[in-house]
Coordinates of C-alpha atoms in Angstrom, one line a residue:
M1 CA -5.3 -22.9 3.6
E2 CA -3.8 -21.0 6.4
L3 CA -0.9 -18.7 5.5
A4 CA 1.6 -21.0 7.1
E5 CA 0.3 -23.8 4.9
W6 CA 0.4 -21.7 1.9
R7 CA 4.0 -20.7 2.6
K8 CA 5.1 -24.3 2.7
H9 CA 3.3 -25.0 -0.5
I10 CA 4.8 -21.9 -2.2
D11 CA 8.3 -23.0 -1.0
Q12 CA 7.9 -26.4 -2.6
V13 CA 6.6 -24.8 -5.8
L14 CA 9.8 -22.6 -5.9
V15 CA 11.9 -25.7 -5.5
D16 CA 10.1 -27.5 -8.3
E17 CA 9.3 -24.7 -10.7
G18 CA 11.3 -21.7 -9.6
Q19 CA 8.4 -19.3 -9.3
W20 CA 4.8 -18.9 -8.0
F21 CA 2.0 -16.9 -9.2
G22 CA -1.2 -16.4 -7.2
I23 CA -4.0 -14.0 -6.2
L24 CA -4.2 -12.5 -2.7
N25 CA -7.3 -11.0 -1.0
E26 CA -7.6 -7.5 0.2
D27 CA -5.8 -8.4 3.4
G28 CA -2.6 -9.9 1.5
H29 CA -3.6 -13.6 2.1
P30 CA -3.3 -16.1 -0.9
I31 CA -6.6 -17.4 -2.0
Y32 CA -5.7 -19.3 -5.1
E33 CA -2.7 -19.8 -7.6
F34 CA -2.7 -20.0 -11.2
G35 CA -0.4 -21.1 -14.2
G36 CA -0.4 -20.6 -17.9
I37 CA 1.8 -17.5 -17.7
V38 CA 2.5 -15.9 -21.1
H39 CA 4.0 -12.7 -20.0
V40 CA 4.7 -10.7 -16.8
S41 CA 6.1 -7.2 -16.2
F42 CA 6.8 -5.9 -12.7
P43 CA 8.7 -2.6 -13.6
E44 CA 10.1 -0.4 -10.9
T45 CA 10.0 3.4 -11.1
R46 CA 11.9 5.5 -8.6
L47 CA 9.5 7.5 -6.3
A48 CA 6.4 6.9 -8.5
T49 CA 3.7 4.3 -8.9
S50 CA 4.5 1.7 -11.7
S51 CA 2.0 -0.1 -14.0
V52 CA 2.2 -4.0 -13.6
E53 CA 0.9 -6.4 -16.2
A54 CA 0.5 -10.2 -16.5
T55 CA -1.0 -12.3 -19.4
V56 CA -2.2 -15.8 -18.7
N57 CA -3.8 -18.6 -20.8
V58 CA -7.3 -19.4 -19.6
T59 CA -10.2 -21.6 -20.5
P60 CA -13.9 -21.1 -19.6
G61 CA -14.5 -22.0 -16.0
D62 CA -11.1 -21.1 -14.6
R63 CA -11.4 -19.6 -11.2
I64 CA -9.3 -16.5 -12.2
L65 CA -11.9 -15.7 -14.8
D66 CA -14.8 -15.9 -12.3
D67 CA -12.9 -13.9 -9.9
L68 CA -11.3 -11.1 -11.8
V69 CA -13.6 -10.4 -14.9
G70 CA -16.3 -7.9 -14.4
E71 CA -17.4 -4.5 -15.2
G72 CA -16.1 -1.7 -13.1
L73 CA -13.0 -3.4 -11.6
G74 CA -10.8 -0.7 -10.3
V75 CA -13.3 1.5 -8.5
V76 CA -11.9 3.8 -5.8
D77 CA -13.7 3.1 -2.5
D78 CA -14.4 5.5 0.3
A79 CA -11.0 4.9 2.0
G80 CA -9.2 5.7 -1.2
R81 CA -8.3 2.2 -2.1
L82 CA -8.7 0.6 -5.5
A83 CA -11.4 -2.0 -5.3
P84 CA -13.4 -4.0 -7.8
A85 CA -17.0 -2.9 -8.2
N86 CA -18.1 -6.6 -8.3
G87 CA -16.1 -7.7 -5.3
P88 CA -13.3 -7.0 -2.9
L89 CA -9.8 -5.8 -3.6
R90 CA -7.6 -8.4 -5.2
M91 CA -3.8 -8.4 -5.5
L92 CA -1.5 -10.0 -8.0
C93 CA 1.6 -11.9 -6.5
H94 CA 4.8 -13.3 -8.2
I95 CA 7.3 -15.0 -5.9
R96 CA 10.8 -16.1 -6.8
P97 CA 13.4 -17.2 -4.5
G98 CA 14.2 -14.1 -2.3
E99 CA 11.7 -12.0 -4.0
R100 CA 8.0 -11.3 -3.4
Q101 CA 6.5 -8.9 -5.9
T102 CA 2.9 -7.7 -5.3
A103 CA 0.5 -5.3 -7.2
Y104 CA -3.0 -4.1 -6.7
I105 CA -5.2 -5.3 -9.6
T106 CA -7.0 -2.4 -11.3
H107 CA -8.7 -4.1 -14.3
T108 CA -8.5 -7.0 -16.6
V109 CA -8.8 -7.6 -20.4
V110 CA -10.0 -10.9 -21.9
E111 CA -9.3 -12.0 -25.5
G112 CA -10.5 -14.9 -27.5
R113 CA -12.7 -15.9 -30.4
G114 CA -16.0 -17.0 -29.0
T115 CA -14.5 -18.1 -25.7
P116 CA -11.8 -16.5 -23.5
S117 CA -8.3 -17.8 -24.3
T118 CA -6.0 -15.1 -22.7
L119 CA -6.6 -12.9 -19.7
T120 CA -4.3 -9.8 -19.1
I121 CA -4.3 -8.5 -15.6
H122 CA -3.3 -4.8 -15.2
G123 CA -2.4 -3.3 -11.8
V124 CA -0.2 -0.8 -10.0
D125 CA 2.6 -1.6 -7.6
L126 CA 2.3 -1.2 -3.8
M127 CA 3.8 2.4 -4.1
D128 CA 0.2 3.3 -5.0
A129 CA -0.5 2.9 -1.3
L130 CA 1.4 6.1 -0.7
A131 CA 0.0 7.8 -3.7
T132 CA -3.6 7.6 -2.3
W133 CA -2.9 8.0 1.4
P134 CA -3.3 11.6 2.7
C135 CA -0.3 13.3 4.4
P136 CA -2.0 15.4 7.2
S137 CA -0.4 18.7 8.0
I138 CA -1.5 18.3 11.7
P139 CA -1.7 14.5 12.1
V140 CA -1.8 14.6 15.9
E141 CA -5.3 16.2 15.8
W142 CA -6.9 13.8 13.3
G143 CA -7.6 11.3 16.0
E144 CA -9.4 13.9 18.1
H145 CA -12.3 14.4 15.6
E146 CA -15.2 12.1 15.0
F147 CA -17.4 11.3 12.1
S148 CA -21.0 12.6 12.2
E149 CA -24.0 13.1 9.9
W150 CA -24.0 16.4 8.0
E151 CA -27.1 17.7 6.2
T152 CA -25.3 20.9 4.9
D153 CA -21.8 21.9 3.9
A154 CA -19.6 24.5 5.6
S155 CA -21.5 27.2 3.6
N156 CA -24.8 25.9 4.9
T157 CA -25.8 24.5 1.5
K158 CA -28.0 21.5 1.8
Y159 CA -26.8 18.2 0.6
A160 CA -29.1 16.2 -1.7
T161 CA -28.6 13.3 0.9
P162 CA -26.8 13.5 4.3
R163 CA -23.2 12.8 4.4
T164 CA -21.0 11.3 7.1
L165 CA -18.1 13.5 7.6
A166 CA -15.4 14.7 10.0
Q167 CA -14.3 18.2 10.3
L168 CA -10.5 18.2 10.2
P169 CA -7.7 20.8 10.6
F170 CA -5.9 21.5 7.3
A171 CA -2.9 23.7 6.4
T172 CA -3.5 26.9 4.5
K173 CA -0.8 28.8 2.4
A174 CA -0.2 31.1 5.4
D175 CA 0.3 28.3 7.9
G176 CA 3.6 27.2 6.5
Y177 CA 3.7 23.7 8.0
T178 CA 7.0 22.1 7.4
A179 CA 9.0 19.0 8.5
S180 CA 12.8 19.3 8.6
G181 CA 15.9 17.3 9.4
P182 CA 18.1 14.7 7.9
A183 CA 16.2 13.5 4.7
R184 CA 15.8 9.9 5.4
D185 CA 14.5 10.2 9.0
T186 CA 12.3 13.2 8.0
V187 CA 10.6 11.2 5.3
R188 CA 10.2 8.2 7.5
R189 CA 8.6 10.3 10.3
L190 CA 6.2 12.0 7.9
V191 CA 5.1 8.7 6.4
Q192 CA 4.6 6.9 9.8
D193 CA 2.8 10.0 11.2
S194 CA 0.4 9.9 8.2
F195 CA -0.4 6.3 8.9
D196 CA -0.9 7.0 12.6
G197 CA -3.1 10.1 12.0
V198 CA -5.5 8.6 9.4
N199 CA -5.8 5.3 11.4
A200 CA -6.7 7.2 14.5
L201 CA -9.4 9.1 12.7
Y202 CA -11.0 5.9 11.5
G203 CA -10.4 4.1 14.6
W204 CA -8.2 1.5 12.8
T205 CA -6.2 -0.2 15.6
D206 CA -4.6 -2.9 13.4
A207 CA -2.4 -0.9 11.1
H208 CA -2.2 -2.2 7.6
A209 CA 1.2 -0.5 6.9
V210 CA 4.2 0.6 8.9
V211 CA 7.5 2.3 8.1
E212 CA 10.8 0.5 8.7
F213 CA 13.3 2.4 11.0
D214 CA 16.5 0.3 10.5
G215 CA 18.5 1.9 13.3
T216 CA 21.4 2.9 11.1
P217 CA 22.8 6.4 11.4
D218 CA 21.2 9.0 9.1
D219 CA 23.8 10.8 7.1
S220 CA 21.5 12.0 4.4
P221 CA 21.3 15.7 3.5
R222 CA 19.0 18.0 5.4
V223 CA 15.7 18.8 4.0
V224 CA 12.6 21.0 4.7
I225 CA 9.4 19.4 3.5
R226 CA 6.2 21.6 3.2
V227 CA 3.1 19.5 4.3
N228 CA -0.3 20.7 3.0
D229 CA -2.4 17.6 3.3
D230 CA -1.6 16.2 -0.2
P231 CA -1.0 12.6 -0.7
V232 CA 2.1 11.1 1.0
L233 CA 4.0 10.3 -2.2
E234 CA 3.3 13.6 -3.7
T235 CA 4.5 15.3 -0.5
V236 CA 7.9 13.5 -0.2
A237 CA 8.8 12.4 -3.7
E238 CA 10.7 15.6 -4.7
P239 CA 12.5 16.2 -1.5
A240 CA 13.5 12.5 -1.4
R241 CA 14.8 12.6 -5.0
S242 CA 16.7 15.7 -4.4
A243 CA 18.3 14.1 -1.3
G244 CA 19.3 10.9 -3.3
L245 CA 16.8 8.6 -1.5
G246 CA 14.4 6.0 -2.8
I247 CA 11.3 4.5 -1.3
E248 CA 10.0 0.9 -1.6
V249 CA 6.8 -0.6 -0.4
R250 CA 6.6 -4.4 0.1
L251 CA 4.4 -7.0 1.3
W252 CA 5.4 -8.6 4.6
W253 CA 4.1 -12.2 5.7
P254 CA 4.1 -13.8 9.0
G255 CA 7.3 -15.8 9.0
D256 CA 9.4 -13.2 7.3
E257 CA 12.3 -11.5 9.2
P258 CA 11.3 -9.0 11.9
V259 CA 11.1 -5.4 11.0
R260 CA 12.4 -2.5 13.2
V261 CA 9.6 0.0 13.6
R262 CA 8.8 3.0 15.7
T263 CA 7.1 2.2 19.1
K264 CA 3.7 3.6 20.0
R265 CA 4.8 4.5 23.5
D266 CA 7.8 6.7 22.5
P267 CA 8.3 7.6 18.8
E268 CA 12.1 8.1 19.5
I269 CA 12.5 4.3 20.3
T270 CA 12.4 1.6 17.7
A271 CA 11.9 -2.2 18.2
A272 CA 12.1 -5.3 16.0
S273 CA 8.6 -6.4 15.5
T274 CA 6.6 -9.1 13.9
W275 CA 2.8 -9.5 13.3
S276 CA 0.3 -12.3 13.0
T277 CA -1.1 -10.7 9.8
P278 CA 0.4 -9.4 6.5
K279 CA 1.7 -5.8 6.5
L280 CA 2.9 -3.2 4.0
I281 CA 6.4 -2.3 4.9
V282 CA 7.7 1.2 3.8
R283 CA 11.5 1.5 3.4
V284 CA 13.4 4.6 2.8
Y285 CA 16.8 4.0 1.5
E286 CA 19.8 5.9 0.0
V287 CA 20.2 5.3 -3.7
E288 CA 23.6 4.0 -4.7
E289 CA 25.4 6.0 -7.3

């Protein structure tokens, strides 16, 4: 089914049953649904990746068994994403009225005497997208470099097999690269700059994730964030915590409300946007006391 058809079906399931469970592909599209839910846990941890777990009853031949059970589920691919060794990335999705919870599946555990009777799905929430994504110290220059084949490393030591690499500028302790300003806007700019820089390096024109700029005044405390090419979440978590901010990452589907994002032509201008494909939306917000 197309996503629009899936949404109509899911809306009806919500009316009839109050919730929907399904598996999404690596692009965030539903590929099948499942029932037999025994237990589900989608905890939220402020400014950190949370572990997700769901246990379902199964019988031999169930599609979810064929799809998710296999050795090596949870390998990290070349782009830093979690991916099953026996197939593409899968995502767990739990929808209730007004709420869509999604997680990357890392591994599964099957139990049963002789034949499988229960399947426990383990995963991490979408904050993991920030925990594995680099935060470049000089993001504007990443798009100016290209990948090429290297037979030796920088010290002229020969690789066992040639590697495809790009030589990028990185910060050093002496460089002192920092981002400063009101905390909420500074964190948002850092995250969006990181998306833009890595996407430009790889030539990815259809961004998988964007940062929401809601257009409201930013009255958060001023921060100075040191940027040294660590992952995004590691770079911004403590400054955000000190400033009383939280970060959420959610899955947006075509048909959801528009999201105000930074425009490519002028980063100082924002515009309400929609897309024809699913997106990860990063929202930086002030935590209510």
